[in-house]
Amino acid sequence: MSGKFNSNSAVMNFPRRDSQDKLRGRTKYTVDMENSDVLHAALLRAEIPSARLISIDTSEAKKMPGVKAIATHLDAPGLHGIGISDHPIFAGDVVRYHGEPIAAVAALTKAQAEAAAAAIKVTFEQDDAVLTMEDALSIDAPLVHPDWENYEILFDGAARGGNIAWEATVQRGDTNAAFCRDDVTIVEGCYRVGRQSHVPFEPRAVVASFEDGRYHIQTSTQVPWTVRHVTAKVLGIPEAQVQVTVPAVGGGFGLKFDCSLEPYAAILAKKSGRSVSLYNSRREEQMTCLCRENAEIRLRSAVTKEGEIVGREATVLMDCGAYGGEQVFLTSMTAHTLGGNYKLGSVRISSRAIYTNTPPNGAFRACNGVYNTFALERHTDEICSAIGMDQIEFRRRNVIGNGDIGATGQVFEGDVLRPMLEQLLEKYPIGDTQEVLPDGRLFGRATTVGTWFIFVGPSAATVNLNADGSATLVTSGVEIGSGTMMQSLPQMVAASLGLHPSDVIVKTADTDASGRDLGVGGGRTTVSIGAASMAACEEVREKLLSVASQMLQTKAEDLVLKNGRIEIKDRPGSGATIQTVAQQAELDFGPISGSGAFTNPGVKAMPGCASGHFIEAIDIPVFAVHDCEVAVDPDTGHVEVLSYRIIQDVGRALNPRAIHGQIQGGIVQGLGYALQEEITINADGAFDQTGFETYRLPLAGDVLPIDFELFEGAPSCGPLGTKGAGEVPILNVGASIACAVANATGKAVSELPLTPPRVLALLDDDGYTGLSLTHISSEWHKNTLGRTSSY
Amino acid sequence: MTVNLAINGDASTYEGDPRTSLLDVLRNHFRLTGTKAVCGEGFCGACTVHVNGKPIMACLQPIGVLDGAEVTTIEGIAPLDELNAVQQAFEDFDVVQCGMCFPGMVMSLSAFLKENPNPERDEVKSAMTGNICRCTGYERIIDALMSVQGLEQVSSQKSEKVTS
Ligand code: FES
Ligand code: FES
């Protein structure tokens, strides 16, 4: 490799280039792209949770004013999914959830499209619906997918059966022996959480057209290549016929990590010969949100009086709703969150995605890590009470460090959590904890730890060096609001090429121009797209330096790229501008460009430890230590957060100010989850919370400034030592609030969100010792299908 | 029905259903898409515009009663290529994320600061209660606003400048 560059030059509080136009209202999001020539589309959605469809008659609707095209399941024969192809985009024979699309209509106006959709005649026979996981697991439960055995399997190795869409298990060591030891205390607890809705301010939206035999999809997505793949799969066409481009995205948080409305608009565009715009009304967006799933958890641990966890058994039920979706994949992550944080002598985990007749769930910032950390940290404090050990002392002794092994047998590198914990305690020593504040409210403090991962996987990048000395970065990265595409990526490219980041043009995602990518989410943008971009820059540097070496008659290793110039080392002003060298290169062999790629083949589990796991071990672990103080009003049940402070492992902070923005925003989303955001599902299988009035997002008056320190230098295979910083702030907020409320009230906090009625119920129930979930057996093996089950 | 009104200083005419919301008229009829439709029911503030100088939620405002009104939208709050004091502070403090709530934030808070040129932090917080943001967690927006002292000094105000 020729000529190293100073990676510190990538670190700066570079401002984002998209903010001025966002502040002026000039930015065009997908929802703003309805020009006068587009048709407007609407979906007919089911209003029952489970039914057999007998007929769908569109003949009257077709004749209605303005109608240009109608689509049904006949237009989209394919099934898609993650791990299993179980998901049609239209209900054809069967309705599996309230809100499931049955038909799509394109018309001259949105009102005409809606009227025609309402005029489609559907006859059906209603079936019994399973609305809870407990119902879904009962012996005589109706099957959400009677045909489950016939689905195409996209990823082998998991146990499945009936309403159990996917089961991932971990078994390391002999837990039976551990639980039989006579020197252990056995602690057992159950935990439950509801769904969380992302509420991106721009709903899912798409404008599609069909030109020259190809579909062009402009969409509000985090995953352009997934949209390309899924659209092609359900339409039954070659993927090369689909182009996906992505303008500014008005918020994602994981909701837009799946293909959603795009295929409907694509079909209607082809059928009508016109561009078609389709977006969710706020009501539809809420009612069909691919939420962070509701979950039910049982944890059982065998712990010595010194606090050693010699055995742990865990079962997690994740509601995937009517189709498997992300939850199938996320079963893998249970092992790495429940099996993270602490050293475990032996461990067995069953992580199951359960079908119900409810709207499908999806990915949401730190996904199941958020509630698994809640359950784990509450369970940890219950262990502390049971063995009479201080909560901090227990964590000091047990947090994973260098050489410790995770649930699936991976060996962790570096001591990270313990020094982070010490850093927090040094800054905020544990003082005398007052139990009751002068105003009569109950005071509690908690310190929790969290382990999550950076989702890596393939990314591609091209860097073109332009004749004017600027560079263009071409990737499939999408700017969803976090700023990564505006800040850390141009900063990295600029540092590598000796440019200022404002001289790096960042191309918006276009699957016709950029290479394949897994998408923006899971903290992977800086890491994976960043690494691919750095690799592309390396090729550009090599070429530039070889031309400059000729021009300046100096060996390449004695040249440095800096401030838009290539200089002879230690002789400022001796060289030439990058522009001059780029122009010389054009004369010699043509314009300079470079391409780069990245993936991490994946750390493996210890043989035989894990089955049904998409990710056997975590490539880049990321850690967090959170601490908060709360005051609980015993009369109203209201929880006020008095302080919130964190130490976050970021690997290396390229733009500390932008990371601050992610921390403040992520923790506030976590506070919403912990305290007020609640979704309930009614007897019709629909959410009771249909909009902003009933789904309570945190308001300015509900929040506080988050105090934080960044922990740098933990091992990471990310470029320049980075880890993603935007995903993880939310990780242990539910855990910290729950533990602090438990410490304040002395009650077994086993459920989130801690709304005032729930807190009051806890305070009022004198005998309450925690939740009991009878449908998850205390005998762990009863919560598994077995590795080769035929069910 | 015909409604004559001024939008960002331009004489404009709308013909159609008087019950249509000002938000729909701005976005669909005049293609001024800077005003955002988010909740559609008066809870989030993303659709805030000024009518005769007062901030209102355009999603709740029927167009029929606006004959003769002067409407200012985010596109007209500052001269072309300039930012007003609030926009400048948001820019300087790098607080924008997805950006969908910001047109409404700018409109509400510009009006608020005009009435209360030197507010306390708590007052800013209360004033922001009608503007929901899903991305930022608010506090850094408030930091930015607290740097604006007196609306007259406006667009020259620079605080936490770029370090590079
Ligand atoms: S869109 Fe008008 S207040 Fe939300
Ligand atoms: S910046 Fe996204 S909603 Fe406020």
PDB file of N, CA and C in Angstrom, chain A residues 60-136:
ATOM      1  N   GLU A  60     -67.202  -3.720 -11.147  1.00  0.00           N
ATOM      2  CA  GLU A  60     -67.841  -2.414 -10.944  1.00  0.00           C
ATOM      3  C   GLU A  60     -66.780  -1.330 -10.714  1.00  0.00           C
ATOM      4  N   ALA A  61     -65.797  -1.673  -9.910  1.00  0.00           N
ATOM      5  CA  ALA A  61     -64.747  -0.700  -9.581  1.00  0.00           C
ATOM      6  C   ALA A  61     -64.035  -0.212 -10.843  1.00  0.00           C
ATOM      7  N   LYS A  62     -63.816  -1.127 -11.775  1.00  0.00           N
ATOM      8  CA  LYS A  62     -63.111  -0.774 -13.017  1.00  0.00           C
ATOM      9  C   LYS A  62     -63.825   0.312 -13.803  1.00  0.00           C
ATOM     10  N   LYS A  63     -65.147   0.327 -13.670  1.00  0.00           N
ATOM     11  CA  LYS A  63     -65.934   1.293 -14.457  1.00  0.00           C
ATOM     12  C   LYS A  63     -66.040   2.650 -13.781  1.00  0.00           C
ATOM     13  N   MET A  64     -65.492   2.768 -12.612  1.00  0.00           N
ATOM     14  CA  MET A  64     -65.684   4.020 -11.873  1.00  0.00           C
ATOM     15  C   MET A  64     -64.822   5.138 -12.469  1.00  0.00           C
ATOM     16  N   PRO A  65     -65.234   6.397 -12.223  1.00  0.00           N
ATOM     17  CA  PRO A  65     -64.541   7.520 -12.863  1.00  0.00           C
ATOM     18  C   PRO A  65     -63.066   7.596 -12.493  1.00  0.00           C
ATOM     19  N   GLY A  66     -62.265   7.815 -13.518  1.00  0.00           N
ATOM     20  CA  GLY A  66     -60.837   8.067 -13.291  1.00  0.00           C
ATOM     21  C   GLY A  66     -59.987   6.830 -13.123  1.00  0.00           C
ATOM     22  N   VAL A  67     -60.625   5.649 -13.013  1.00  0.00           N
ATOM     23  CA  VAL A  67     -59.840   4.438 -12.708  1.00  0.00           C
ATOM     24  C   VAL A  67     -59.034   3.988 -13.929  1.00  0.00           C
ATOM     25  N   LYS A  68     -57.766   3.747 -13.724  1.00  0.00           N
ATOM     26  CA  LYS A  68     -56.893   3.360 -14.843  1.00  0.00           C
ATOM     27  C   LYS A  68     -56.352   1.940 -14.717  1.00  0.00           C
ATOM     28  N   ALA A  69     -56.264   1.430 -13.497  1.00  0.00           N
ATOM     29  CA  ALA A  69     -55.759   0.051 -13.348  1.00  0.00           C
ATOM     30  C   ALA A  69     -56.136  -0.482 -11.978  1.00  0.00           C
ATOM     31  N   ILE A  70     -56.376  -1.799 -11.948  1.00  0.00           N
ATOM     32  CA  ILE A  70     -56.634  -2.480 -10.677  1.00  0.00           C
ATOM     33  C   ILE A  70     -55.762  -3.734 -10.642  1.00  0.00           C
ATOM     34  N   ALA A  71     -55.182  -3.994  -9.488  1.00  0.00           N
ATOM     35  CA  ALA A  71     -54.333  -5.185  -9.354  1.00  0.00           C
ATOM     36  C   ALA A  71     -54.812  -6.026  -8.177  1.00  0.00           C
ATOM     37  N   THR A  72     -54.667  -7.341  -8.333  1.00  0.00           N
ATOM     38  CA  THR A  72     -54.976  -8.283  -7.238  1.00  0.00           C
ATOM     39  C   THR A  72     -53.881  -9.345  -7.211  1.00  0.00           C
ATOM     40  N   HIS A  73     -54.122 -10.375  -6.407  1.00  0.00           N
ATOM     41  CA  HIS A  73     -53.133 -11.447  -6.285  1.00  0.00           C
ATOM     42  C   HIS A  73     -52.805 -12.093  -7.623  1.00  0.00           C
ATOM     43  N   LEU A  74     -53.704 -11.989  -8.587  1.00  0.00           N
ATOM     44  CA  LEU A  74     -53.434 -12.604  -9.888  1.00  0.00           C
ATOM     45  C   LEU A  74     -52.249 -11.930 -10.576  1.00  0.00           C
ATOM     46  N   ASP A  75     -51.970 -10.689 -10.183  1.00  0.00           N
ATOM     47  CA  ASP A  75     -50.860  -9.954 -10.792  1.00  0.00           C
ATOM     48  C   ASP A  75     -49.528 -10.184 -10.088  1.00  0.00           C
ATOM     49  N   ALA A  76     -49.564 -10.826  -8.940  1.00  0.00           N
ATOM     50  CA  ALA A  76     -48.328 -10.985  -8.163  1.00  0.00           C
ATOM     51  C   ALA A  76     -48.325 -12.377  -7.547  1.00  0.00           C
ATOM     52  N   PRO A  77     -47.950 -13.354  -8.351  1.00  0.00           N
ATOM     53  CA  PRO A  77     -48.077 -14.735  -7.893  1.00  0.00           C
ATOM     54  C   PRO A  77     -47.032 -15.152  -6.843  1.00  0.00           C
ATOM     55  N   GLY A  78     -45.930 -14.448  -6.763  1.00  0.00           N
ATOM     56  CA  GLY A  78     -44.807 -14.955  -5.964  1.00  0.00           C
ATOM     57  C   GLY A  78     -44.960 -14.709  -4.470  1.00  0.00           C
ATOM     58  N   LEU A  79     -44.228 -15.526  -3.706  1.00  0.00           N
ATOM     59  CA  LEU A  79     -44.151 -15.337  -2.254  1.00  0.00           C
ATOM     60  C   LEU A  79     -42.747 -14.863  -1.916  1.00  0.00           C
ATOM     61  N   HIS A  80     -42.648 -14.056  -0.873  1.00  0.00           N
ATOM     62  CA  HIS A  80     -41.322 -13.623  -0.439  1.00  0.00           C
ATOM     63  C   HIS A  80     -41.210 -13.824   1.061  1.00  0.00           C
ATOM     64  N   GLY A  81     -40.032 -13.555   1.584  1.00  0.00           N
ATOM     65  CA  GLY A  81     -39.848 -13.708   3.024  1.00  0.00           C
ATOM     66  C   GLY A  81     -38.371 -13.767   3.366  1.00  0.00           C
ATOM     67  N   ILE A  82     -38.107 -13.863   4.660  1.00  0.00           N
ATOM     68  CA  ILE A  82     -36.739 -13.998   5.138  1.00  0.00           C
ATOM     69  C   ILE A  82     -36.647 -15.383   5.759  1.00  0.00           C
ATOM     70  N   GLY A  83     -35.794 -16.218   5.217  1.00  0.00           N
ATOM     71  CA  GLY A  83     -35.693 -17.587   5.733  1.00  0.00           C
ATOM     72  C   GLY A  83     -36.729 -18.528   5.139  1.00  0.00           C
ATOM     73  N   ILE A  84     -37.961 -18.050   5.030  1.00  0.00           N
ATOM     74  CA  ILE A  84     -39.058 -18.845   4.452  1.00  0.00           C
ATOM     75  C   ILE A  84     -39.824 -17.924   3.507  1.00  0.00           C
ATOM     76  N   SER A  85     -40.190 -18.424   2.341  1.00  0.00           N
ATOM     77  CA  SER A  85     -41.090 -17.648   1.470  1.00  0.00           C
ATOM     78  C   SER A  85     -42.514 -17.930   1.907  1.00  0.00           C
ATOM     79  N   ASP A  86     -43.041 -17.085   2.749  1.00  0.00           N
ATOM     80  CA  ASP A  86     -44.403 -17.337   3.247  1.00  0.00           C
ATOM     81  C   ASP A  86     -45.348 -16.177   2.984  1.00  0.00           C
ATOM     82  N   HIS A  87     -44.871 -15.140   2.263  1.00  0.00           N
ATOM     83  CA  HIS A  87     -45.614 -13.888   2.247  1.00  0.00           C
ATOM     84  C   HIS A  87     -46.013 -13.467   0.835  1.00  0.00           C
ATOM     85  N   PRO A  88     -47.329 -13.555   0.503  1.00  0.00           N
ATOM     86  CA  PRO A  88     -47.792 -12.971  -0.754  1.00  0.00           C
ATOM     87  C   PRO A  88     -48.051 -11.482  -0.523  1.00  0.00           C
ATOM     88  N   ILE A  89     -47.980 -10.657  -1.568  1.00  0.00           N
ATOM     89  CA  ILE A  89     -48.224  -9.230  -1.306  1.00  0.00           C
ATOM     90  C   ILE A  89     -49.716  -8.905  -1.272  1.00  0.00           C
ATOM     91  N   PHE A  90     -50.534  -9.751  -1.892  1.00  0.00           N
ATOM     92  CA  PHE A  90     -51.988  -9.589  -1.800  1.00  0.00           C
ATOM     93  C   PHE A  90     -52.579 -10.844  -1.177  1.00  0.00           C
ATOM     94  N   ALA A  91     -53.593 -10.671  -0.336  1.00  0.00           N
ATOM     95  CA  ALA A  91     -54.353 -11.830   0.101  1.00  0.00           C
ATOM     96  C   ALA A  91     -55.088 -12.365  -1.119  1.00  0.00           C
ATOM     97  N   GLY A  92     -54.924 -13.663  -1.412  1.00  0.00           N
ATOM     98  CA  GLY A  92     -55.608 -14.267  -2.548  1.00  0.00           C
ATOM     99  C   GLY A  92     -56.725 -15.164  -2.067  1.00  0.00           C
ATOM    100  N   ASP A  93     -56.316 -16.252  -1.411  1.00  0.00           N
ATOM    101  CA  ASP A  93     -57.318 -17.188  -0.886  1.00  0.00           C
ATOM    102  C   ASP A  93     -57.605 -16.926   0.584  1.00  0.00           C
ATOM    103  N   VAL A  94     -56.624 -16.380   1.271  1.00  0.00           N
ATOM    104  CA  VAL A  94     -56.723 -16.289   2.723  1.00  0.00           C
ATOM    105  C   VAL A  94     -56.329 -14.888   3.183  1.00  0.00           C
ATOM    106  N   VAL A  95     -57.096 -14.371   4.140  1.00  0.00           N
ATOM    107  CA  VAL A  95     -56.686 -13.137   4.832  1.00  0.00           C
ATOM    108  C   VAL A  95     -56.065 -13.557   6.149  1.00  0.00           C
ATOM    109  N   ARG A  96     -54.880 -13.033   6.456  1.00  0.00           N
ATOM    110  CA  ARG A  96     -54.199 -13.442   7.688  1.00  0.00           C
ATOM    111  C   ARG A  96     -54.041 -12.309   8.694  1.00  0.00           C
ATOM    112  N   TYR A  97     -54.322 -11.086   8.302  1.00  0.00           N
ATOM    113  CA  TYR A  97     -54.285 -10.016   9.305  1.00  0.00           C
ATOM    114  C   TYR A  97     -55.159  -8.836   8.887  1.00  0.00           C
ATOM    115  N   HIS A  98     -55.601  -8.110   9.887  1.00  0.00           N
ATOM    116  CA  HIS A  98     -56.387  -6.904   9.681  1.00  0.00           C
ATOM    117  C   HIS A  98     -55.471  -5.867   9.026  1.00  0.00           C
ATOM    118  N   GLY A  99     -55.860  -5.415   7.847  1.00  0.00           N
ATOM    119  CA  GLY A  99     -55.007  -4.460   7.136  1.00  0.00           C
ATOM    120  C   GLY A  99     -54.288  -5.076   5.952  1.00  0.00           C
ATOM    121  N   GLU A 100     -54.412  -6.379   5.769  1.00  0.00           N
ATOM    122  CA  GLU A 100     -53.717  -7.031   4.652  1.00  0.00           C
ATOM    123  C   GLU A 100     -54.300  -6.540   3.322  1.00  0.00           C
ATOM    124  N   PRO A 101     -53.451  -6.159   2.378  1.00  0.00           N
ATOM    125  CA  PRO A 101     -53.954  -5.683   1.088  1.00  0.00           C
ATOM    126  C   PRO A 101     -54.646  -6.796   0.294  1.00  0.00           C
ATOM    127  N   ILE A 102     -55.766  -6.436  -0.311  1.00  0.00           N
ATOM    128  CA  ILE A 102     -56.503  -7.379  -1.160  1.00  0.00           C
ATOM    129  C   ILE A 102     -56.456  -6.923  -2.621  1.00  0.00           C
ATOM    130  N   ALA A 103     -56.473  -5.614  -2.824  1.00  0.00           N
ATOM    131  CA  ALA A 103     -56.407  -5.090  -4.191  1.00  0.00           C
ATOM    132  C   ALA A 103     -55.795  -3.698  -4.161  1.00  0.00           C
ATOM    133  N   ALA A 104     -55.294  -3.272  -5.322  1.00  0.00           N
ATOM    134  CA  ALA A 104     -54.727  -1.928  -5.459  1.00  0.00           C
ATOM    135  C   ALA A 104     -55.345  -1.268  -6.680  1.00  0.00           C
ATOM    136  N   VAL A 105     -55.646   0.018  -6.550  1.00  0.00           N
ATOM    137  CA  VAL A 105     -56.298   0.744  -7.637  1.00  0.00           C
ATOM    138  C   VAL A 105     -55.498   1.997  -7.958  1.00  0.00           C
ATOM    139  N   ALA A 106     -55.316   2.280  -9.254  1.00  0.00           N
ATOM    140  CA  ALA A 106     -54.720   3.554  -9.665  1.00  0.00           C
ATOM    141  C   ALA A 106     -55.762   4.362 -10.415  1.00  0.00           C
ATOM    142  N   ALA A 107     -55.865   5.647 -10.054  1.00  0.00           N
ATOM    143  CA  ALA A 107     -56.862   6.508 -10.709  1.00  0.00           C
ATOM    144  C   ALA A 107     -56.286   7.909 -10.852  1.00  0.00           C
ATOM    145  N   LEU A 108     -57.072   8.769 -11.498  1.00  0.00           N
ATOM    146  CA  LEU A 108     -56.579  10.126 -11.753  1.00  0.00           C
ATOM    147  C   LEU A 108     -56.386  10.901 -10.454  1.00  0.00           C
ATOM    148  N   THR A 109     -57.264  10.656  -9.477  1.00  0.00           N
ATOM    149  CA  THR A 109     -57.084  11.321  -8.186  1.00  0.00           C
ATOM    150  C   THR A 109     -57.103  10.274  -7.078  1.00  0.00           C
ATOM    151  N   LYS A 110     -56.566  10.686  -5.937  1.00  0.00           N
ATOM    152  CA  LYS A 110     -56.546   9.773  -4.788  1.00  0.00           C
ATOM    153  C   LYS A 110     -57.978   9.428  -4.363  1.00  0.00           C
ATOM    154  N   ALA A 111     -58.877  10.436  -4.415  1.00  0.00           N
ATOM    155  CA  ALA A 111     -60.263  10.193  -3.999  1.00  0.00           C
ATOM    156  C   ALA A 111     -60.923   9.170  -4.917  1.00  0.00           C
ATOM    157  N   GLN A 112     -60.642   9.264  -6.208  1.00  0.00           N
ATOM    158  CA  GLN A 112     -61.210   8.286  -7.149  1.00  0.00           C
ATOM    159  C   GLN A 112     -60.661   6.883  -6.872  1.00  0.00           C
ATOM    160  N   ALA A 113     -59.359   6.825  -6.577  1.00  0.00           N
ATOM    161  CA  ALA A 113     -58.751   5.515  -6.301  1.00  0.00           C
ATOM    162  C   ALA A 113     -59.362   4.911  -5.041  1.00  0.00           C
ATOM    163  N   GLU A 114     -59.561   5.740  -4.035  1.00  0.00           N
ATOM    164  CA  GLU A 114     -60.144   5.242  -2.783  1.00  0.00           C
ATOM    165  C   GLU A 114     -61.589   4.795  -2.989  1.00  0.00           C
ATOM    166  N   ALA A 115     -62.328   5.578  -3.773  1.00  0.00           N
ATOM    167  CA  ALA A 115     -63.732   5.214  -4.020  1.00  0.00           C
ATOM    168  C   ALA A 115     -63.810   3.897  -4.768  1.00  0.00           C
ATOM    169  N   ALA A 116     -62.954   3.714  -5.745  1.00  0.00           N
ATOM    170  CA  ALA A 116     -62.981   2.469  -6.521  1.00  0.00           C
ATOM    171  C   ALA A 116     -62.550   1.286  -5.660  1.00  0.00           C
ATOM    172  N   ALA A 117     -61.565   1.507  -4.803  1.00  0.00           N
ATOM    173  CA  ALA A 117     -61.116   0.417  -3.919  1.00  0.00           C
ATOM    174  C   ALA A 117     -62.280  -0.019  -3.033  1.00  0.00           C
ATOM    175  N   ALA A 118     -63.037   0.967  -2.568  1.00  0.00           N
ATOM    176  CA  ALA A 118     -64.165   0.646  -1.680  1.00  0.00           C
ATOM    177  C   ALA A 118     -65.270  -0.074  -2.442  1.00  0.00           C
ATOM    178  N   ALA A 119     -65.299   0.077  -3.764  1.00  0.00           N
ATOM    179  CA  ALA A 119     -66.365  -0.537  -4.566  1.00  0.00           C
ATOM    180  C   ALA A 119     -66.035  -1.966  -5.002  1.00  0.00           C
ATOM    181  N   ILE A 120     -64.828  -2.431  -4.695  1.00  0.00           N
ATOM    182  CA  ILE A 120     -64.491  -3.819  -5.038  1.00  0.00           C
ATOM    183  C   ILE A 120     -65.280  -4.742  -4.119  1.00  0.00           C
ATOM    184  N   LYS A 121     -65.916  -5.747  -4.729  1.00  0.00           N
ATOM    185  CA  LYS A 121     -66.766  -6.635  -3.917  1.00  0.00           C
ATOM    186  C   LYS A 121     -65.985  -7.883  -3.520  1.00  0.00           C
ATOM    187  N   VAL A 122     -65.850  -8.056  -2.221  1.00  0.00           N
ATOM    188  CA  VAL A 122     -65.120  -9.202  -1.716  1.00  0.00           C
ATOM    189  C   VAL A 122     -66.086 -10.062  -0.915  1.00  0.00           C
ATOM    190  N   THR A 123     -66.163 -11.352  -1.259  1.00  0.00           N
ATOM    191  CA  THR A 123     -66.944 -12.247  -0.401  1.00  0.00           C
ATOM    192  C   THR A 123     -65.982 -13.192   0.303  1.00  0.00           C
ATOM    193  N   PHE A 124     -66.301 -13.463   1.546  1.00  0.00           N
ATOM    194  CA  PHE A 124     -65.358 -14.259   2.340  1.00  0.00           C
ATOM    195  C   PHE A 124     -66.098 -14.989   3.443  1.00  0.00           C
ATOM    196  N   GLU A 125     -65.420 -15.957   4.002  1.00  0.00           N
ATOM    197  CA  GLU A 125     -65.925 -16.647   5.191  1.00  0.00           C
ATOM    198  C   GLU A 125     -64.946 -16.401   6.310  1.00  0.00           C
ATOM    199  N   GLN A 126     -65.420 -15.818   7.360  1.00  0.00           N
ATOM    200  CA  GLN A 126     -64.524 -15.482   8.453  1.00  0.00           C
ATOM    201  C   GLN A 126     -64.063 -16.749   9.184  1.00  0.00           C
ATOM    202  N   ASP A 127     -62.782 -16.775   9.551  1.00  0.00           N
ATOM    203  CA  ASP A 127     -62.225 -17.904  10.305  1.00  0.00           C
ATOM    204  C   ASP A 127     -61.870 -17.451  11.709  1.00  0.00           C
ATOM    205  N   ASP A 128     -61.657 -18.430  12.579  1.00  0.00           N
ATOM    206  CA  ASP A 128     -61.166 -18.087  13.917  1.00  0.00           C
ATOM    207  C   ASP A 128     -59.756 -17.525  13.793  1.00  0.00           C
ATOM    208  N   ALA A 129     -59.507 -16.504  14.558  1.00  0.00           N
ATOM    209  CA  ALA A 129     -58.195 -15.881  14.493  1.00  0.00           C
ATOM    210  C   ALA A 129     -57.405 -16.210  15.757  1.00  0.00           C
ATOM    211  N   VAL A 130     -56.082 -16.374  15.615  1.00  0.00           N
ATOM    212  CA  VAL A 130     -55.233 -16.455  16.804  1.00  0.00           C
ATOM    213  C   VAL A 130     -54.553 -15.098  16.956  1.00  0.00           C
ATOM    214  N   LEU A 131     -54.859 -14.423  18.028  1.00  0.00           N
ATOM    215  CA  LEU A 131     -54.386 -13.047  18.184  1.00  0.00           C
ATOM    216  C   LEU A 131     -53.245 -12.917  19.181  1.00  0.00           C
ATOM    217  N   THR A 132     -53.009 -13.945  19.973  1.00  0.00           N
ATOM    218  CA  THR A 132     -51.897 -13.872  20.930  1.00  0.00           C
ATOM    219  C   THR A 132     -50.998 -15.081  20.737  1.00  0.00           C
ATOM    220  N   MET A 133     -49.782 -14.960  21.214  1.00  0.00           N
ATOM    221  CA  MET A 133     -48.851 -16.085  21.099  1.00  0.00           C
ATOM    222  C   MET A 133     -49.311 -17.246  21.973  1.00  0.00           C
ATOM    223  N   GLU A 134     -49.901 -16.921  23.093  1.00  0.00           N
ATOM    224  CA  GLU A 134     -50.421 -17.987  23.954  1.00  0.00           C
ATOM    225  C   GLU A 134     -51.472 -18.805  23.199  1.00  0.00           C
ATOM    226  N   ASP A 135     -52.388 -18.110  22.519  1.00  0.00           N
ATOM    227  CA  ASP A 135     -53.387 -18.816  21.710  1.00  0.00           C
ATOM    228  C   ASP A 135     -52.716 -19.618  20.601  1.00  0.00           C
ATOM    229  N   ALA A 136     -51.743 -18.992  19.958  1.00  0.00           N
ATOM    230  CA  ALA A 136     -51.102 -19.644  18.812  1.00  0.00           C
ATOM    231  C   ALA A 136     -50.413 -20.938  19.221  1.00  0.00           C
TER     232      ALA A 136
END
